[in-house]
Amino acid sequence: MRVLLAVASGAALALSFPDYNLWPLAWIAVGLLVLASAGARPGESPLYGFLHGLVFYPVCVPWIDTVMRQYGNLDPWTSAGILGLMAVAGGLLCSLFSWGVARASRKSAALACVLAPFLWVTLEFVRTHLPYIGFPWNLTGYAAVKSLALLQITSVTGIYGLSFLIAAYGSLVAFAILIGTRRAWRSVIITTIVLLVVALGGGYLVPTATPHHIAHLVQTNFPQSEQYPSNWLQLHAGELDELASISIAAAKKNPGPPEWIIWPEVPAPFNWQDPAFAARAVRIARDSGADFLVGVVDWKQAADKTWLASNSAVLLDPSGRRIYTYDKIHLVPFGEYVPLRRWLTFAGRLTADISDFTPGTAYSVGQIPGGSFGTFICYEAIFPGEVRRFAAAGAQLLITISNDGWFGRSAAPIQHLMMVRVRAVESRRWLLRDTNNGFTAAIDPYGRIVAQLPTDIRGELDAPYDFRTDLTLYARFGDWFSWLCVLATAVLLFFALKPRAS
């Protein structure tokens, strides 16, 4: 029975995310794992958390295997093995949860169920910050973002507050099952009613943000490729001319000064040191009379005279002068660089067709007429503690550029968009998201998608936005709530492990 509960817990949590969208299951998933772990023998309790992770990852992110095979030049066994290793790593982390709950339950069911949400958030926090392999994709709290009201919690606690809420509810249900008293079940019923009222009705009380500016987000829609010939720009000159025309026409169609143009994360060999590409970019800025933000590969010479590549965003002013650069800081392991390359020799094939990128070091804030902005690139959107640094550094608008073409039409692009919505709320900023092939969207400071382009088309989105200068508690103080959970976990585990007085 415990094994079935652990497996059901992993499956329930995985099925709460897109494309399954069975989000109510998340609210009982952690509770199922608590039931599997409470009262288990110390030697066997880690098994139940391990089984949870072993089921969760392959069901929730199966697209990782597809990406590895299609674009990483890996055979099916190797790509499946990488997904399997991810599941094993996640399972080992979750095994600490089931071990902790089991040890606390030896003192009392109440202690175990109080510990559970704090320990759950602590482990999600650890999962986010693991060296090289930190991967906070689909943290538990994202299952609640369909509720506009509950989503606002993240402006105070970050996404971890929603994870805590879901885990705490599941633990309350588990507690009621474990002790079976009327009082416990009455607490479950009252809590459920309150959550339903807030989740379903509270959205009507969330303010509406009024935009005063328009940005022109261009969705380039280039097909994803493993390799690009040296004459790619010449071969696709007609398409690049079309994109330039779309961009310039968009900037000039409204009365008043042209608003800025944004292109996505580099979807093709957009090398800033290539004179042909740089000339095209400068011409778009000059002919449109608008600022132009574009994703590029930017090469810089290091002190030892070697040339290093960055995945970057550069901003050109209307004269074509480069006035802002952001170099992507958090690179994709096994996609943009190979961690521990000396030992993981097989992974070199994943970056065989491109040079390893060099990470940036600064959360750069740029200026355009009207206010300041910060740019983060693709994968960085899943790291809440990093994105909030832009607002803390003075960014009044957030921009994210991405190339989700690697994912195909799997669940990954919509999962990615789901997480980006939370970044807008955490910092209480308008957020503009420009992608190669979708989802390109404008998101208001409360998490609403107010404009969006269809996927897999080439076109332009008039994206409304505005500037804000206020700082949320999360933007100002970062992961204070997560650290509070770490402290509470340590205290509760101390009492759980403390020998009983004789």
Short mmCIF file of C-alpha atoms in Angstrom, two decimals:
data_model
loop_
_atom_site.label_atom_id
_atom_site.label_comp_id
_atom_site.label_asym_id
_atom_site.label_seq_id
_atom_site.Cartn_x
_atom_site.Cartn_y
_atom_site.Cartn_z
CA MET A 1 0.00 0.00 0.00
CA ARG A 2 2.80 2.44 0.83
CA VAL A 3 4.43 1.80 -2.54
CA LEU A 4 1.15 2.49 -4.33
CA LEU A 5 0.66 5.72 -2.38
CA ALA A 6 4.19 6.89 -3.28
CA VAL A 7 3.73 6.09 -6.97
CA ALA A 8 0.30 7.76 -6.97
CA SER A 9 1.85 10.83 -5.34
CA GLY A 10 4.42 11.25 -8.11
CA ALA A 11 1.85 10.63 -10.82
CA ALA A 12 -0.69 13.02 -9.29
CA LEU A 13 1.80 15.86 -9.09
CA ALA A 14 3.04 15.29 -12.64
CA LEU A 15 -0.51 15.18 -14.03
CA SER A 16 -1.33 18.55 -12.46
CA PHE A 17 0.84 20.37 -15.03
CA PRO A 18 0.35 20.97 -18.77
CA ASP A 19 -0.47 19.20 -21.01
CA TYR A 20 -2.46 17.06 -18.55
CA ASN A 21 -3.80 20.09 -16.63
CA LEU A 22 -5.34 18.03 -13.82
CA TRP A 23 -4.27 20.74 -11.37
CA PRO A 24 -6.52 19.69 -8.42
CA LEU A 25 -4.37 16.57 -8.08
CA ALA A 26 -1.45 18.70 -6.87
CA TRP A 27 -3.39 19.55 -3.73
CA ILE A 28 -3.43 15.90 -2.61
CA ALA A 29 -0.10 14.76 -4.10
CA VAL A 30 2.07 15.76 -1.14
CA GLY A 31 -0.52 14.36 1.24
CA LEU A 32 -0.28 10.97 -0.47
CA LEU A 33 3.47 10.94 0.08
CA VAL A 34 2.99 11.91 3.72
CA LEU A 35 0.63 8.94 4.12
CA ALA A 36 3.15 6.65 2.43
CA SER A 37 5.95 7.84 4.73
CA ALA A 38 4.27 8.31 8.12
CA GLY A 39 4.90 5.32 10.36
CA ALA A 40 7.29 3.66 7.92
CA ARG A 41 10.39 1.94 9.25
CA PRO A 42 13.51 4.18 9.07
CA GLY A 43 15.29 1.84 6.69
CA GLU A 44 12.48 1.70 4.15
CA SER A 45 11.06 5.24 4.35
CA PRO A 46 13.49 6.82 1.81
CA LEU A 47 12.18 4.37 -0.80
CA TYR A 48 8.81 6.11 -0.95
CA GLY A 49 10.21 9.53 -1.75
CA PHE A 50 12.53 7.95 -4.29
CA LEU A 51 9.57 6.30 -6.04
CA HIS A 52 7.75 9.65 -6.08
CA GLY A 53 10.62 11.30 -7.98
CA LEU A 54 11.15 8.29 -10.20
CA VAL A 55 7.57 8.62 -11.45
CA PHE A 56 7.25 12.41 -11.41
CA TYR A 57 10.02 13.38 -13.83
CA PRO A 58 9.38 10.99 -16.76
CA VAL A 59 5.65 11.77 -16.66
CA CYS A 60 6.05 15.52 -16.21
CA VAL A 61 8.98 16.33 -18.52
CA PRO A 62 9.16 13.54 -21.14
CA TRP A 63 10.11 16.19 -23.71
CA ILE A 64 13.67 16.16 -22.34
CA ASP A 65 14.22 12.77 -23.96
CA THR A 66 12.87 14.06 -27.28
CA VAL A 67 15.07 17.18 -27.26
CA MET A 68 18.16 15.14 -26.44
CA ARG A 69 17.52 12.72 -29.31
CA GLN A 70 16.45 15.24 -31.91
CA TYR A 71 18.91 18.05 -31.27
CA GLY A 72 21.58 16.55 -29.05
CA ASN A 73 22.75 13.87 -31.48
CA LEU A 74 22.18 11.21 -28.84
CA ASP A 75 20.92 7.71 -29.42
CA PRO A 76 17.59 6.72 -27.78
CA TRP A 77 19.27 4.75 -25.00
CA THR A 78 21.57 7.60 -23.99
CA SER A 79 18.81 10.23 -24.06
CA ALA A 80 16.48 7.98 -22.08
CA GLY A 81 19.35 7.37 -19.67
CA ILE A 82 19.76 11.12 -19.09
CA LEU A 83 16.05 11.47 -18.31
CA GLY A 84 16.39 8.45 -16.05
CA LEU A 85 19.34 10.02 -14.22
CA MET A 86 17.26 13.15 -13.70
CA ALA A 87 14.48 11.02 -12.22
CA VAL A 88 16.97 9.24 -9.96
CA ALA A 89 18.44 12.57 -8.77
CA GLY A 90 14.95 13.92 -8.10
CA GLY A 91 14.04 10.71 -6.33
CA LEU A 92 17.08 10.90 -4.07
CA LEU A 93 16.09 14.44 -3.08
CA CYS A 94 12.50 13.37 -2.37
CA SER A 95 13.76 10.43 -0.33
CA LEU A 96 14.91 12.98 2.25
CA PHE A 97 11.31 14.16 2.52
CA SER A 98 9.90 10.72 3.21
CA TRP A 99 12.73 9.96 5.63
CA GLY A 100 12.07 13.20 7.55
CA VAL A 101 8.32 12.64 7.73
CA ALA A 102 8.81 9.05 8.85
CA ARG A 103 11.20 10.07 11.62
CA ALA A 104 8.87 12.84 12.82
CA SER A 105 5.89 10.49 12.80
CA ARG A 106 7.63 8.37 15.43
CA LYS A 107 7.05 11.28 17.79
CA SER A 108 3.56 12.18 16.58
CA ALA A 109 1.43 12.45 13.45
CA ALA A 110 1.00 16.15 14.19
CA LEU A 111 4.76 16.79 14.16
CA ALA A 112 5.14 14.88 10.89
CA CYS A 113 2.36 16.85 9.19
CA VAL A 114 3.62 20.20 10.49
CA LEU A 115 7.12 19.37 9.28
CA ALA A 116 5.98 18.23 5.83
CA PRO A 117 5.28 21.58 4.08
CA PHE A 118 8.42 23.22 5.51
CA LEU A 119 10.57 20.28 4.45
CA TRP A 120 8.92 20.16 1.02
CA VAL A 121 9.72 23.82 0.31
CA THR A 122 13.25 23.39 1.69
CA LEU A 123 13.90 20.57 -0.77
CA GLU A 124 12.43 22.57 -3.67
CA PHE A 125 14.75 25.40 -2.69
CA VAL A 126 17.69 22.98 -2.67
CA ARG A 127 16.57 21.61 -6.04
CA THR A 128 16.70 25.14 -7.44
CA HIS A 129 20.22 25.82 -6.23
CA LEU A 130 22.01 22.52 -6.79
CA PRO A 131 25.35 23.24 -8.51
CA TYR A 132 25.32 22.46 -12.24
CA ILE A 133 22.05 20.51 -12.17
CA GLY A 134 19.65 22.87 -10.39
CA PHE A 135 16.37 22.49 -12.29
CA PRO A 136 13.33 24.21 -10.69
CA TRP A 137 11.05 23.33 -13.60
CA ASN A 138 7.44 22.72 -12.52
CA LEU A 139 7.83 23.44 -8.83
CA THR A 140 4.68 22.44 -6.96
CA GLY A 141 3.38 26.00 -6.65
CA TYR A 142 2.97 26.38 -10.41
CA ALA A 143 0.00 24.04 -10.24
CA ALA A 144 -1.95 26.90 -8.59
CA VAL A 145 -1.25 29.67 -11.10
CA LYS A 146 -4.61 29.24 -12.82
CA SER A 147 -6.03 31.08 -9.81
CA LEU A 148 -5.29 34.77 -10.27
CA ALA A 149 -5.97 35.40 -6.59
CA LEU A 150 -3.61 32.72 -5.24
CA LEU A 151 -0.98 33.80 -7.74
CA GLN A 152 -0.63 37.14 -5.95
CA ILE A 153 0.95 35.40 -2.95
CA THR A 154 4.15 35.14 -4.97
CA SER A 155 4.72 38.91 -4.78
CA VAL A 156 5.48 38.31 -1.09
CA THR A 157 6.99 34.83 -0.92
CA GLY A 158 8.00 33.96 -4.46
CA ILE A 159 6.73 30.74 -6.02
CA TYR A 160 7.75 28.88 -2.87
CA GLY A 161 4.80 30.36 -0.99
CA LEU A 162 2.39 28.64 -3.34
CA SER A 163 4.34 25.39 -3.00
CA PHE A 164 4.00 25.72 0.77
CA LEU A 165 0.26 26.33 0.54
CA ILE A 166 -0.31 23.24 -1.62
CA ALA A 167 1.95 21.05 0.52
CA ALA A 168 0.32 22.31 3.74
CA TYR A 169 -3.16 21.51 2.46
CA GLY A 170 -2.11 18.01 1.46
CA SER A 171 -0.49 17.51 4.86
CA LEU A 172 -3.68 18.64 6.60
CA VAL A 173 -5.68 16.06 4.66
CA ALA A 174 -3.10 13.40 5.52
CA PHE A 175 -3.30 14.38 9.20
CA ALA A 176 -7.09 14.01 9.18
CA ILE A 177 -6.75 10.54 7.64
CA LEU A 178 -4.05 9.50 10.11
CA ILE A 179 -5.87 10.50 13.29
CA GLY A 180 -9.44 10.29 11.96
CA THR A 181 -11.05 12.74 14.41
CA ARG A 182 -14.06 14.91 13.66
CA ARG A 183 -12.11 17.99 14.60
CA ALA A 184 -9.40 17.22 12.05
CA TRP A 185 -11.93 16.64 9.28
CA ARG A 186 -13.77 19.80 10.23
CA SER A 187 -10.50 21.69 9.72
CA VAL A 188 -10.11 20.12 6.29
CA ILE A 189 -13.64 21.10 5.26
CA ILE A 190 -13.29 24.70 6.48
CA THR A 191 -9.87 25.09 4.83
CA THR A 192 -11.20 23.66 1.56
CA ILE A 193 -14.13 26.08 1.53
CA VAL A 194 -11.86 29.07 2.25
CA LEU A 195 -9.42 28.05 -0.50
CA LEU A 196 -12.23 27.56 -3.03
CA VAL A 197 -13.76 30.94 -2.23
CA VAL A 198 -10.40 32.71 -2.54
CA ALA A 199 -9.22 30.77 -5.59
CA LEU A 200 -12.47 31.09 -7.56
CA GLY A 201 -13.73 34.46 -6.41
CA GLY A 202 -10.66 36.38 -5.31
CA GLY A 203 -9.59 37.06 -8.87
CA TYR A 204 -12.32 39.66 -9.20
CA LEU A 205 -10.54 41.72 -6.53
CA VAL A 206 -7.16 41.70 -8.29
CA PRO A 207 -6.48 45.17 -9.76
CA THR A 208 -6.29 45.81 -13.47
CA ALA A 209 -3.12 47.43 -14.79
CA THR A 210 -3.43 50.13 -17.47
CA PRO A 211 -0.64 50.17 -20.08
CA HIS A 212 0.55 53.37 -21.77
CA HIS A 213 3.11 52.01 -24.22
CA ILE A 214 3.32 49.50 -27.07
CA ALA A 215 6.29 47.31 -27.97
CA HIS A 216 6.53 45.43 -31.24
CA LEU A 217 7.42 41.79 -30.57
CA VAL A 218 8.51 40.00 -33.74
CA GLN A 219 8.07 36.23 -33.84
CA THR A 220 10.68 35.10 -36.37
CA ASN A 221 9.48 31.48 -36.76
CA PHE A 222 12.69 30.01 -38.13
CA PRO A 223 12.80 26.20 -38.11
CA GLN A 224 15.08 24.68 -35.52
CA SER A 225 18.23 23.17 -36.93
CA GLU A 226 21.16 21.21 -35.54
CA GLN A 227 23.61 22.86 -37.92
CA TYR A 228 23.74 26.09 -39.90
CA PRO A 229 25.78 26.48 -43.08
CA SER A 230 28.26 29.34 -43.27
CA ASN A 231 26.14 31.06 -45.93
CA TRP A 232 22.89 30.84 -43.92
CA LEU A 233 22.30 34.61 -44.04
CA GLN A 234 22.58 34.61 -47.82
CA LEU A 235 20.30 31.59 -48.18
CA HIS A 236 17.63 33.24 -46.00
CA ALA A 237 18.07 36.82 -47.20
CA GLY A 238 14.46 36.97 -48.41
CA GLU A 239 13.07 35.89 -45.04
CA LEU A 240 15.30 38.36 -43.22
CA ASP A 241 14.10 41.12 -45.55
CA GLU A 242 10.51 40.12 -44.74
CA LEU A 243 11.21 40.32 -41.00
CA ALA A 244 12.86 43.70 -41.43
CA SER A 245 9.82 44.97 -43.32
CA ILE A 246 7.46 43.62 -40.64
CA SER A 247 9.52 45.31 -37.92
CA ILE A 248 9.82 48.70 -39.63
CA ALA A 249 6.15 48.80 -40.64
CA ALA A 250 5.07 47.92 -37.10
CA ALA A 251 7.18 50.69 -35.56
CA LYS A 252 5.73 53.32 -37.91
CA LYS A 253 2.06 52.34 -37.98
CA ASN A 254 1.01 54.24 -34.86
CA PRO A 255 1.04 58.04 -34.51
CA GLY A 256 3.72 59.60 -32.37
CA PRO A 257 7.33 58.52 -31.83
CA PRO A 258 8.04 54.92 -32.91
CA GLU A 259 7.96 52.38 -30.09
CA TRP A 260 10.73 49.83 -29.82
CA ILE A 261 11.14 46.56 -31.70
CA ILE A 262 12.10 43.27 -30.05
CA TRP A 263 13.40 40.09 -31.69
CA PRO A 264 13.77 36.79 -29.79
CA GLU A 265 16.72 34.87 -28.45
CA VAL A 266 19.03 34.02 -31.30
CA PRO A 267 17.00 31.56 -33.46
CA ALA A 268 19.68 31.28 -36.16
CA PRO A 269 23.35 32.24 -36.68
CA PHE A 270 22.82 35.87 -35.63
CA ASN A 271 26.46 36.61 -34.91
CA TRP A 272 27.08 40.20 -33.89
CA GLN A 273 30.64 40.02 -35.22
CA ASP A 274 29.27 39.07 -38.66
CA PRO A 275 29.29 42.40 -40.56
CA ALA A 276 26.38 41.32 -42.76
CA PHE A 277 24.11 40.61 -39.80
CA ALA A 278 25.22 43.67 -37.81
CA ALA A 279 24.51 45.88 -40.86
CA ARG A 280 20.99 44.42 -41.13
CA ALA A 281 20.31 45.11 -37.47
CA VAL A 282 21.59 48.68 -37.70
CA ARG A 283 19.47 49.28 -40.79
CA ILE A 284 16.30 48.09 -39.00
CA ALA A 285 16.95 50.52 -36.14
CA ARG A 286 17.68 53.45 -38.45
CA ASP A 287 14.86 52.84 -40.93
CA SER A 288 12.29 52.35 -38.19
CA GLY A 289 13.53 55.25 -36.05
CA ALA A 290 13.03 52.96 -33.05
CA ASP A 291 15.13 51.21 -30.43
CA PHE A 292 15.81 47.61 -31.48
CA LEU A 293 16.50 44.77 -29.01
CA VAL A 294 17.74 41.55 -30.60
CA GLY A 295 19.21 38.26 -29.44
CA VAL A 296 22.70 37.54 -30.79
CA VAL A 297 25.83 35.49 -30.29
CA ASP A 298 28.40 38.01 -29.09
CA TRP A 299 32.13 37.24 -29.16
CA LYS A 300 34.50 38.94 -26.72
CA GLN A 301 38.26 38.68 -26.37
CA ALA A 302 39.47 37.52 -22.97
CA ALA A 303 42.62 38.69 -21.21
CA ASP A 304 44.52 35.68 -22.58
CA LYS A 305 43.53 36.72 -26.14
CA THR A 306 41.09 33.82 -26.58
CA TRP A 307 37.63 34.57 -28.00
CA LEU A 308 34.62 33.69 -25.87
CA ALA A 309 31.01 33.48 -27.04
CA SER A 310 28.02 34.78 -25.08
CA ASN A 311 24.31 34.25 -25.60
CA SER A 312 23.36 37.92 -25.50
CA ALA A 313 20.73 40.58 -26.04
CA VAL A 314 21.85 43.89 -27.51
CA LEU A 315 19.91 47.13 -27.83
CA LEU A 316 20.46 49.56 -30.70
CA ASP A 317 19.19 53.12 -30.48
CA PRO A 318 17.43 54.75 -33.48
CA SER A 319 20.79 55.78 -34.91
CA GLY A 320 21.97 52.17 -34.88
CA ARG A 321 24.37 52.66 -31.98
CA ARG A 322 24.74 49.77 -29.56
CA ILE A 323 23.77 51.12 -26.13
CA TYR A 324 23.02 48.05 -24.02
CA THR A 325 24.18 44.44 -23.72
CA TYR A 326 23.04 41.64 -21.47
CA ASP A 327 24.99 38.38 -21.48
CA LYS A 328 23.03 35.35 -20.32
CA ILE A 329 24.20 34.39 -16.84
CA HIS A 330 22.49 31.06 -16.15
CA LEU A 331 23.37 28.80 -19.06
CA VAL A 332 21.62 25.54 -19.92
CA PRO A 333 23.72 22.58 -18.75
CA PHE A 334 24.35 20.12 -21.59
CA GLY A 335 22.83 22.62 -24.01
CA GLU A 336 24.97 25.76 -23.78
CA TYR A 337 27.87 24.31 -21.86
CA VAL A 338 28.96 20.92 -20.53
CA PRO A 339 29.47 20.88 -16.75
CA LEU A 340 32.22 18.62 -15.44
CA ARG A 341 33.29 17.97 -19.03
CA ARG A 342 36.36 16.03 -17.94
CA TRP A 343 34.21 13.31 -16.40
CA LEU A 344 31.07 13.49 -18.56
CA THR A 345 32.75 12.86 -21.88
CA PHE A 346 29.58 11.58 -23.58
CA ALA A 347 27.85 14.94 -23.12
CA GLY A 348 30.24 16.71 -25.44
CA ARG A 349 28.05 15.62 -28.35
CA LEU A 350 25.30 17.89 -27.06
CA THR A 351 27.40 20.95 -27.82
CA ALA A 352 29.41 19.54 -30.71
CA ASP A 353 27.93 22.00 -33.22
CA ILE A 354 28.45 25.17 -31.19
CA SER A 355 31.12 26.52 -28.90
CA ASP A 356 30.45 26.43 -25.20
CA PHE A 357 28.96 29.75 -24.14
CA THR A 358 30.57 31.84 -21.44
CA PRO A 359 28.20 33.03 -18.70
CA GLY A 360 27.62 36.70 -18.08
CA THR A 361 28.23 38.30 -14.72
CA ALA A 362 25.95 41.36 -14.46
CA TYR A 363 22.17 41.80 -14.15
CA SER A 364 22.29 44.69 -16.61
CA VAL A 365 19.54 47.31 -16.64
CA GLY A 366 19.00 49.33 -19.82
CA GLN A 367 17.24 52.60 -20.58
CA ILE A 368 14.67 53.44 -23.23
CA PRO A 369 12.45 56.53 -23.48
CA GLY A 370 10.07 56.37 -20.53
CA GLY A 371 11.92 54.08 -18.19
CA SER A 372 14.34 51.23 -17.51
CA PHE A 373 14.21 47.54 -18.34
CA GLY A 374 15.98 44.26 -17.61
CA THR A 375 16.35 41.35 -20.01
CA PHE A 376 16.65 37.68 -19.16
CA ILE A 377 17.04 34.90 -21.70
CA CYS A 378 15.03 31.68 -22.06
CA TYR A 379 16.09 29.15 -19.38
CA GLU A 380 16.76 31.92 -16.87
CA ALA A 381 13.00 32.46 -16.56
CA ILE A 382 12.65 29.39 -14.34
CA PHE A 383 14.94 30.82 -11.62
CA PRO A 384 12.84 33.20 -9.49
CA GLY A 385 15.68 34.43 -7.31
CA GLU A 386 17.68 35.51 -10.35
CA VAL A 387 14.89 37.27 -12.28
CA ARG A 388 13.85 39.36 -9.28
CA ARG A 389 17.38 40.84 -9.21
CA PHE A 390 16.54 42.94 -12.28
CA ALA A 391 13.71 44.72 -10.46
CA ALA A 392 15.90 45.10 -7.39
CA ALA A 393 18.56 46.70 -9.62
CA GLY A 394 16.06 49.28 -10.91
CA ALA A 395 14.35 47.63 -13.89
CA GLN A 396 10.82 49.05 -14.30
CA LEU A 397 9.94 46.58 -17.07
CA LEU A 398 10.97 42.96 -17.64
CA ILE A 399 11.79 41.48 -21.04
CA THR A 400 12.42 37.83 -21.73
CA ILE A 401 13.54 36.57 -25.12
CA SER A 402 13.47 32.88 -25.86
CA ASN A 403 13.81 30.24 -28.53
CA ASP A 404 11.45 27.44 -27.57
CA GLY A 405 11.77 25.85 -31.00
CA TRP A 406 13.89 23.14 -29.41
CA PHE A 407 10.80 21.85 -27.60
CA GLY A 408 8.61 21.34 -30.67
CA ARG A 409 4.93 21.18 -29.79
CA SER A 410 5.51 19.31 -26.55
CA ALA A 411 4.19 20.54 -23.21
CA ALA A 412 7.44 22.43 -22.57
CA PRO A 413 6.54 25.77 -24.23
CA ILE A 414 3.26 26.15 -22.33
CA GLN A 415 4.99 25.06 -19.10
CA HIS A 416 7.65 27.70 -19.78
CA LEU A 417 5.00 30.40 -20.29
CA MET A 418 3.27 29.30 -17.08
CA MET A 419 6.45 29.95 -15.11
CA VAL A 420 7.11 33.29 -16.82
CA ARG A 421 3.70 34.55 -15.65
CA VAL A 422 4.83 34.04 -12.06
CA ARG A 423 8.00 36.06 -12.64
CA ALA A 424 5.82 39.06 -13.58
CA VAL A 425 3.86 38.83 -10.33
CA GLU A 426 6.87 38.21 -8.09
CA SER A 427 8.39 41.53 -9.17
CA ARG A 428 5.04 43.25 -9.96
CA ARG A 429 6.29 44.25 -13.40
CA TRP A 430 4.91 44.23 -16.89
CA LEU A 431 6.67 41.42 -18.71
CA LEU A 432 7.14 41.14 -22.48
CA ARG A 433 8.01 37.70 -23.84
CA ASP A 434 9.30 37.38 -27.38
CA THR A 435 9.98 33.93 -28.82
CA ASN A 436 11.03 32.37 -32.10
CA ASN A 437 7.88 30.30 -32.60
CA GLY A 438 5.66 30.78 -29.53
CA PHE A 439 4.42 31.64 -27.04
CA THR A 440 5.00 35.36 -27.67
CA ALA A 441 2.97 37.37 -25.16
CA ALA A 442 2.52 40.46 -23.01
CA ILE A 443 1.85 39.79 -19.31
CA ASP A 444 0.59 42.38 -16.86
CA PRO A 445 2.03 42.81 -13.32
CA TYR A 446 -0.70 40.56 -11.90
CA GLY A 447 -0.03 37.62 -14.20
CA ARG A 448 -2.71 38.13 -16.84
CA ILE A 449 -1.80 37.41 -20.45
CA VAL A 450 -3.16 40.54 -22.13
CA ALA A 451 -1.88 39.91 -25.67
CA GLN A 452 -0.51 36.83 -27.43
CA LEU A 453 0.47 35.67 -30.91
CA PRO A 454 -0.54 32.26 -32.26
CA THR A 455 2.28 29.72 -32.29
CA ASP A 456 4.28 28.70 -35.35
CA ILE A 457 3.61 31.81 -37.40
CA ARG A 458 5.82 34.67 -38.52
CA GLY A 459 4.36 37.94 -37.37
CA GLU A 460 4.36 40.87 -34.99
CA LEU A 461 2.50 41.48 -31.74
CA ASP A 462 1.54 44.94 -30.53
CA ALA A 463 2.38 44.27 -26.89
CA PRO A 464 1.04 46.73 -24.31
CA TYR A 465 3.22 47.55 -21.34
CA ASP A 466 4.09 50.18 -18.78
CA PHE A 467 6.81 51.01 -16.27
CA ARG A 468 6.56 50.49 -12.51
CA THR A 469 8.92 51.61 -9.78
CA ASP A 470 7.44 49.92 -6.68
CA LEU A 471 9.26 46.94 -5.22
CA THR A 472 7.45 43.87 -3.92
CA LEU A 473 8.59 42.18 -0.75
CA TYR A 474 9.99 39.36 -2.87
CA ALA A 475 11.86 41.66 -5.26
CA ARG A 476 13.35 43.54 -2.33
CA PHE A 477 14.27 40.68 0.01
CA GLY A 478 14.42 37.67 -2.29
CA ASP A 479 14.00 34.17 -0.90
CA TRP A 480 13.35 35.17 2.71
CA PHE A 481 10.38 32.79 2.93
CA SER A 482 12.39 29.84 1.63
CA TRP A 483 15.11 30.49 4.21
CA LEU A 484 12.42 30.68 6.89
CA CYS A 485 11.28 27.22 5.76
CA VAL A 486 14.86 25.98 5.97
CA LEU A 487 15.11 27.28 9.53
CA ALA A 488 11.73 25.79 10.53
CA THR A 489 12.75 22.46 8.99
CA ALA A 490 15.95 22.40 11.02
CA VAL A 491 14.09 23.15 14.25
CA LEU A 492 11.34 20.60 13.62
CA LEU A 493 13.82 17.91 12.60
CA PHE A 494 15.76 18.60 15.81
CA PHE A 495 12.66 17.80 17.83
CA ALA A 496 11.89 14.81 15.62
CA LEU A 497 15.35 13.31 16.08
CA LYS A 498 15.74 14.25 19.75
CA PRO A 499 15.58 11.12 21.90
CA ARG A 500 12.61 10.82 24.19
CA ALA A 501 13.32 11.61 27.81
CA SER A 502 13.61 8.39 29.82
#
